[in-house]
Coordinates of C-alpha atoms in Angstrom, one line a residue:
M34 CA -97.2 -201.1 -48.0
R35 CA -96.9 -204.7 -49.2
I36 CA -100.3 -206.3 -49.7
G37 CA -99.3 -209.4 -51.6
D38 CA -96.6 -211.7 -52.9
F39 CA -97.3 -211.4 -56.6
K40 CA -94.1 -212.1 -58.6
Q41 CA -93.5 -211.7 -62.3
S42 CA -90.4 -214.0 -62.8
Y43 CA -88.8 -217.1 -61.4
A44 CA -85.8 -215.0 -60.4
A45 CA -88.1 -212.9 -58.2
D46 CA -89.7 -216.0 -56.8
E47 CA -86.3 -217.5 -55.8
A48 CA -84.7 -214.3 -54.6
V49 CA -83.1 -214.5 -51.1
F50 CA -84.0 -210.9 -50.3
R51 CA -87.6 -210.2 -51.2
S52 CA -87.6 -206.4 -50.7
G53 CA -85.4 -203.4 -50.1
T54 CA -86.4 -203.3 -46.5
V55 CA -84.8 -206.6 -45.9
R56 CA -81.5 -205.4 -47.4
V57 CA -81.6 -202.3 -45.2
W58 CA -82.1 -204.3 -42.0
L59 CA -79.4 -206.7 -43.1
A60 CA -77.0 -203.8 -43.7
L61 CA -77.8 -202.5 -40.2
L62 CA -77.1 -206.0 -38.8
F63 CA -73.7 -206.2 -40.5
A64 CA -72.9 -202.7 -39.1
A65 CA -73.8 -203.8 -35.6
L66 CA -71.7 -206.9 -35.9
A67 CA -68.8 -204.7 -37.1
V68 CA -69.1 -202.3 -34.2
F69 CA -69.8 -204.9 -31.5
P70 CA -66.2 -206.0 -30.8
F71 CA -65.1 -202.4 -30.2
L72 CA -67.7 -202.0 -27.5
A73 CA -67.8 -205.4 -25.8
G74 CA -65.4 -206.8 -23.2
P75 CA -63.5 -210.1 -23.5
Y76 CA -66.3 -212.1 -21.9
L77 CA -69.0 -210.9 -24.3
L78 CA -66.6 -211.5 -27.2
Y79 CA -65.9 -215.0 -26.0
M80 CA -69.7 -215.7 -25.8
A81 CA -70.1 -214.2 -29.3
D82 CA -67.4 -216.5 -30.6
L83 CA -69.0 -219.5 -28.8
T84 CA -72.4 -218.6 -30.3
G85 CA -70.9 -218.4 -33.7
V86 CA -69.5 -222.0 -33.4
A87 CA -72.9 -223.2 -32.2
I88 CA -74.7 -221.5 -35.2
V89 CA -72.4 -223.2 -37.7
A90 CA -73.0 -226.6 -36.1
A91 CA -76.8 -226.0 -35.7
V92 CA -77.2 -225.0 -39.4
G93 CA -75.5 -228.2 -40.4
L94 CA -77.8 -230.3 -38.2
N95 CA -80.9 -228.4 -39.5
I96 CA -79.9 -229.4 -43.1
L97 CA -79.9 -233.0 -42.1
I98 CA -83.0 -233.1 -39.8
G99 CA -85.1 -230.1 -40.8
A100 CA -84.5 -230.2 -44.5
A101 CA -83.8 -233.9 -45.3
G102 CA -85.7 -235.5 -42.5
Q103 CA -82.9 -237.7 -41.4
I104 CA -82.7 -237.7 -37.6
S105 CA -79.3 -237.8 -35.9
L106 CA -78.1 -238.1 -32.3
G107 CA -74.4 -238.1 -33.2
H108 CA -73.9 -234.5 -34.3
A109 CA -71.4 -233.7 -31.4
A110 CA -69.3 -236.6 -32.6
F111 CA -68.8 -235.0 -36.0
V112 CA -68.0 -231.7 -34.3
G113 CA -65.4 -233.7 -32.4
I114 CA -64.0 -235.3 -35.5
G115 CA -63.5 -231.8 -37.0
A116 CA -61.9 -230.6 -33.8
Y117 CA -59.5 -233.5 -33.4
T118 CA -58.6 -233.3 -37.1
S119 CA -57.6 -229.7 -36.9
A120 CA -55.7 -230.2 -33.6
I121 CA -53.7 -233.1 -35.1
L122 CA -53.0 -231.3 -38.4
T123 CA -51.8 -228.2 -36.5
T124 CA -49.7 -229.9 -33.8
R125 CA -48.2 -232.7 -35.8
L126 CA -48.0 -231.5 -39.3
G127 CA -47.9 -227.7 -38.7
L128 CA -50.6 -226.9 -41.1
P129 CA -52.0 -223.4 -40.9
F130 CA -55.5 -222.5 -39.8
L131 CA -56.9 -221.7 -43.3
V132 CA -55.8 -225.2 -44.5
C133 CA -57.1 -227.0 -41.4
L134 CA -60.5 -225.4 -41.7
P135 CA -61.7 -227.1 -44.9
L136 CA -59.8 -230.3 -44.1
S137 CA -61.7 -230.6 -40.8
G138 CA -65.0 -230.3 -42.6
L139 CA -64.0 -232.9 -45.2
S140 CA -62.8 -235.3 -42.5
A141 CA -66.1 -235.0 -40.7
A142 CA -68.0 -235.3 -44.0
F143 CA -66.1 -238.6 -44.8
F144 CA -67.2 -240.2 -41.5
G145 CA -70.7 -238.7 -42.0
V146 CA -71.1 -240.6 -45.2
I147 CA -70.1 -243.8 -43.4
V148 CA -72.5 -243.2 -40.6
G149 CA -75.2 -242.2 -43.1
A150 CA -74.9 -245.4 -45.1
P151 CA -77.5 -247.3 -43.0
S152 CA -80.1 -244.5 -43.9
M153 CA -80.9 -246.5 -47.0
R154 CA -82.4 -249.3 -45.0
M155 CA -83.4 -247.4 -41.8
K156 CA -85.3 -244.3 -41.0
G157 CA -87.0 -242.7 -38.0
L158 CA -86.3 -244.3 -34.6
Y159 CA -84.0 -247.0 -36.1
L160 CA -81.8 -244.4 -37.8
C161 CA -81.8 -242.4 -34.6
I162 CA -80.4 -245.4 -32.7
A163 CA -77.8 -246.0 -35.5
T164 CA -76.5 -242.4 -35.1
L165 CA -76.6 -242.8 -31.3
A166 CA -74.3 -245.8 -31.7
A167 CA -72.0 -243.7 -33.8
Q168 CA -71.9 -241.1 -31.1
V169 CA -70.9 -243.8 -28.5
I170 CA -68.3 -245.3 -30.8
F171 CA -66.6 -242.0 -31.6
D172 CA -66.8 -241.0 -27.9
F173 CA -65.0 -244.2 -27.0
I174 CA -62.3 -243.5 -29.7
F175 CA -61.7 -240.0 -28.4
V176 CA -61.1 -241.3 -24.9
H177 CA -59.1 -244.5 -25.6
W178 CA -57.1 -243.9 -28.8
T179 CA -54.5 -242.1 -26.7
P180 CA -51.6 -242.0 -29.1
V181 CA -53.7 -240.0 -31.6
T182 CA -56.3 -238.1 -29.5
G183 CA -54.3 -237.7 -26.3
G184 CA -56.9 -239.6 -24.3
I185 CA -58.7 -237.7 -21.5
R186 CA -56.0 -235.0 -21.4
G187 CA -56.7 -234.1 -25.0
I188 CA -54.5 -232.0 -27.2
N189 CA -53.4 -228.4 -26.6
V190 CA -53.5 -226.2 -29.7
P191 CA -51.6 -223.0 -30.2
P192 CA -53.4 -219.8 -31.3
P193 CA -54.1 -219.7 -35.0
D194 CA -52.5 -217.2 -37.3
I195 CA -53.6 -215.9 -40.7
F196 CA -50.8 -214.5 -42.9
G197 CA -48.6 -213.9 -39.9
L198 CA -51.3 -212.3 -37.8
K199 CA -51.7 -214.3 -34.6
L200 CA -55.3 -214.6 -33.4
D201 CA -54.6 -214.9 -29.7
T202 CA -57.5 -212.9 -28.3
E203 CA -61.3 -213.2 -28.4
F204 CA -61.3 -209.8 -30.2
K205 CA -59.1 -211.0 -33.1
F206 CA -60.9 -214.4 -33.3
Y207 CA -64.2 -212.6 -33.6
F208 CA -63.2 -211.3 -37.0
V209 CA -62.6 -214.9 -38.1
T210 CA -65.8 -216.4 -36.6
V211 CA -68.3 -213.9 -38.0
P212 CA -67.3 -214.2 -41.7
I213 CA -67.3 -218.0 -41.4
V214 CA -70.8 -217.9 -39.8
I215 CA -72.0 -215.6 -42.6
L216 CA -70.5 -217.9 -45.2
A217 CA -72.1 -221.0 -43.6
V218 CA -75.5 -219.3 -43.3
S219 CA -75.4 -218.0 -46.9
A220 CA -74.4 -221.5 -48.2
A221 CA -77.2 -223.2 -46.3
R222 CA -79.8 -220.6 -47.4
N223 CA -78.8 -221.0 -51.1
L224 CA -78.6 -224.8 -50.8
F225 CA -82.4 -224.9 -50.4
R226 CA -82.7 -223.1 -53.8
T227 CA -80.7 -225.7 -55.6
R228 CA -81.7 -229.1 -57.1
V229 CA -80.0 -230.9 -54.2
G230 CA -81.8 -228.8 -51.5
R231 CA -85.2 -229.3 -53.2
A232 CA -84.4 -233.1 -53.3
F233 CA -83.7 -233.0 -49.6
I234 CA -87.1 -231.4 -48.9
A235 CA -88.9 -233.9 -51.2
I236 CA -87.3 -236.8 -49.4
R237 CA -88.4 -235.3 -46.0
D238 CA -92.0 -234.7 -47.1
R239 CA -92.6 -238.1 -48.9
D240 CA -89.6 -240.3 -49.7
I241 CA -91.6 -242.7 -51.9
S242 CA -93.0 -239.9 -54.1
A243 CA -89.5 -238.4 -54.3
E244 CA -88.2 -241.7 -55.6
L245 CA -91.0 -242.0 -58.1
M246 CA -90.0 -238.6 -59.4
G247 CA -86.5 -239.9 -60.1
I248 CA -84.6 -238.8 -56.9
N249 CA -82.0 -241.3 -55.9
L250 CA -82.8 -241.6 -52.2
F251 CA -79.6 -243.3 -51.1
Q252 CA -77.4 -240.8 -53.0
Y253 CA -79.2 -237.7 -51.6
K254 CA -79.4 -239.0 -48.1
L255 CA -75.6 -239.4 -48.2
Y256 CA -75.4 -235.9 -49.5
A257 CA -77.4 -234.7 -46.5
F258 CA -75.2 -236.5 -44.1
A259 CA -72.0 -235.3 -45.8
T260 CA -73.2 -231.7 -45.9
S261 CA -74.3 -231.7 -42.3
S262 CA -71.1 -233.3 -41.1
F263 CA -69.0 -230.8 -43.1
F264 CA -70.7 -228.0 -41.2
A265 CA -70.1 -229.8 -37.9
G266 CA -66.4 -230.3 -38.8
V267 CA -65.9 -226.6 -39.5
A268 CA -67.6 -225.8 -36.2
G269 CA -65.3 -228.2 -34.5
C270 CA -62.2 -226.5 -36.0
L271 CA -63.4 -223.1 -34.9
Q272 CA -64.1 -224.5 -31.4
V273 CA -60.7 -226.0 -30.9
Y274 CA -58.9 -222.8 -32.0
L275 CA -61.2 -220.8 -29.7
L276 CA -60.7 -223.0 -26.6
K277 CA -57.0 -223.8 -27.4
I278 CA -57.6 -227.4 -26.3
V279 CA -59.7 -230.4 -27.4
T280 CA -60.7 -233.1 -24.9
P281 CA -63.4 -235.8 -25.1
E282 CA -65.6 -234.0 -22.5
H283 CA -66.4 -231.4 -25.1
F284 CA -68.4 -233.9 -27.3
P285 CA -70.5 -236.1 -25.0
L286 CA -74.0 -237.4 -25.9
H287 CA -75.7 -234.5 -24.1
E288 CA -73.9 -232.1 -26.4
S289 CA -75.6 -233.9 -29.4
I290 CA -79.0 -233.5 -27.6
R291 CA -78.2 -229.8 -27.0
Y292 CA -77.6 -229.3 -30.8
L293 CA -80.9 -231.1 -31.4
A294 CA -82.7 -228.8 -28.9
M295 CA -81.2 -225.8 -30.7
I296 CA -82.9 -226.6 -34.0
I297 CA -86.2 -227.6 -32.3
V298 CA -86.4 -224.4 -30.2
G299 CA -85.3 -222.3 -33.2
G300 CA -87.4 -224.0 -35.8
L301 CA -86.9 -227.1 -37.9
G302 CA -86.1 -226.6 -41.6
S303 CA -85.3 -222.9 -41.1
V304 CA -81.8 -221.4 -41.3
L305 CA -83.0 -218.4 -39.3
G306 CA -84.3 -220.9 -36.7
S307 CA -80.9 -222.4 -36.4
I308 CA -79.4 -219.0 -35.6
F309 CA -82.2 -218.2 -33.1
G310 CA -81.9 -221.6 -31.5
A311 CA -78.1 -221.5 -31.2
I312 CA -78.3 -218.0 -29.6
F313 CA -81.0 -219.1 -27.2
M314 CA -79.2 -222.3 -26.1
T315 CA -75.9 -220.6 -25.6
M316 CA -76.9 -217.3 -24.1
V317 CA -79.9 -218.1 -21.9
P318 CA -77.9 -220.4 -19.4
E319 CA -75.3 -217.7 -19.1
A320 CA -78.1 -215.1 -18.5
L321 CA -79.7 -217.3 -15.8
Q322 CA -76.3 -217.8 -14.1
S323 CA -75.6 -214.1 -14.2
G324 CA -79.0 -213.4 -12.8
L325 CA -78.5 -215.8 -9.9
A326 CA -75.1 -214.3 -9.2
L327 CA -76.9 -211.0 -8.1
F328 CA -78.3 -212.9 -5.1
Q329 CA -74.8 -214.1 -3.9
G330 CA -74.1 -213.2 -0.3
L331 CA -77.7 -213.2 0.9
D332 CA -77.8 -216.7 2.4
D333 CA -75.6 -219.7 1.7
K334 CA -78.4 -222.1 2.2
L335 CA -80.7 -220.2 -0.1
M336 CA -78.0 -220.1 -2.8
S337 CA -77.5 -223.9 -2.5
Y338 CA -81.1 -224.2 -3.7
L339 CA -81.1 -221.4 -6.3
F340 CA -78.0 -222.5 -8.3
P341 CA -79.3 -226.0 -9.3
L342 CA -82.6 -224.3 -10.0
Q343 CA -81.2 -222.6 -13.1
T344 CA -81.0 -225.9 -14.9
V345 CA -84.7 -226.5 -14.0
V346 CA -85.7 -223.1 -15.3
F347 CA -83.7 -223.7 -18.5
G348 CA -85.5 -227.0 -19.0
L349 CA -88.9 -225.4 -18.4
L350 CA -88.2 -222.8 -21.0
I351 CA -87.5 -225.5 -23.6
V352 CA -90.6 -227.4 -22.7
G353 CA -92.6 -224.2 -22.9
F354 CA -91.4 -223.6 -26.4
L355 CA -92.3 -227.2 -27.4
V356 CA -95.8 -226.9 -26.0
F357 CA -96.8 -223.4 -26.9
E358 CA -94.7 -222.8 -30.1
P359 CA -93.7 -226.1 -31.7
H360 CA -92.5 -224.3 -34.8
G361 CA -89.9 -222.5 -32.8
L362 CA -88.5 -219.0 -32.5
A363 CA -88.5 -218.6 -36.3
E364 CA -92.3 -218.8 -36.4
I365 CA -92.6 -216.1 -33.7
W366 CA -90.3 -213.9 -35.7
R367 CA -92.3 -214.5 -38.9
R368 CA -95.6 -213.5 -37.1
I369 CA -93.9 -210.3 -35.7
K370 CA -92.8 -209.4 -39.3
D371 CA -96.2 -210.1 -40.7
Y372 CA -97.8 -207.9 -38.0
F373 CA -95.6 -204.9 -38.8
R374 CA -95.7 -205.5 -42.6
L375 CA -99.5 -204.8 -42.6
W376 CA -99.6 -202.4 -39.6
P377 CA -101.9 -200.6 -38.9
F378 CA -104.2 -202.7 -41.1
E379 CA -103.9 -206.0 -39.2
H380 CA -106.6 -207.7 -41.4

C-alpha cells in the first residue's frame, strides 16, 4: 500500500507513470481500445472516431487556456483551418492523408501565431474579444471565399488511404484515430515536463514573476498559440476525413464555446481532464437523445416537449459541474483514486 510520495531522484519525480499499477491499468485500457472495434457497430465506431477528434482539439485548447492562461474563443476557427487545408490539399493537389495531416496542423499553427500576436499587449477579457474577432473573421472567410472554400456547399473529400489501404469505413478509420489521439495526449503530457511547458505554467500563474525570471512572455505566448492551433489543425484534418465533407457550419462560434466547455467540465490544465471533457460533451447529448427515443410513440404532444428538453438537461449538467465541482471531472477521478489508494484506511 502506498503511504507517501517520497522520491529519491529527479527522474522519479518527473516520471509519467508513478507506479506499476498505473502501467497495468494503462495496458488494460489499450487492450480494451484494441478489442472495441470488433465488438461495436458502425454507429458506436462513428461516435468513437468523433470523440477522438474532440479529444485532440480539447487537448490543444487546454494547453493554451489551462496551462498558459491565454483564453481563446476562436478554437473552432483553427479546427476549420486545418479541415479546409487538408480538403484543399487532397482535392486540388492530390496529396495523401499522411502528408495532409501535419500540413493541416502547421497551417493552423501559422494563423494561430498571427491571432496570438495581440497577446503581448492584451490579456483576460480583451484577449478573449480579440480571439472572438478572429473566429468571426475566419467564419466569414469560410462562407464567402467561394473559389477556395466552396462557400456554403463546402468541399467533398474522398476517403483517405494509407499505403494503398482505403479507409472508407468507421472501422478502418478507428485504427487511424486512436493512434493519433494517443500521440497527441502523450505529446501534451510530456510538454508540461519540458522547459516550454513549465514556462507556460509560470506565465499562467504570475506573468510578471515569470518575466523577472527570464521568460520571454511574447515568445512563449506565441508558442502556446502555435501549439494549441497545431492540435486544432490536426483535429480538423481528422474531422474532414471522417465526415468526407467540410462546410462552414461545422465551425461556428458555438463550436468554440463547446470546446471551451469541454476543458472546463473536464478540468483546466489537465490532459486527463481534456479527455474526460471531450467524452462528456460528445457522448452525453447522444445518450440523452437515445434515452428520449425510448418514449417515442407515446404521445406526439408529450414528445414535442421532451425533445427540446434534452438541451436544457445538458445545460443543467454543465452548470451543475461548474457549481459543485469547478475543478472538473479530473478532480473527481483524482479523489476516487486517492480513496482506493488508501482503502480501507481512509485517514
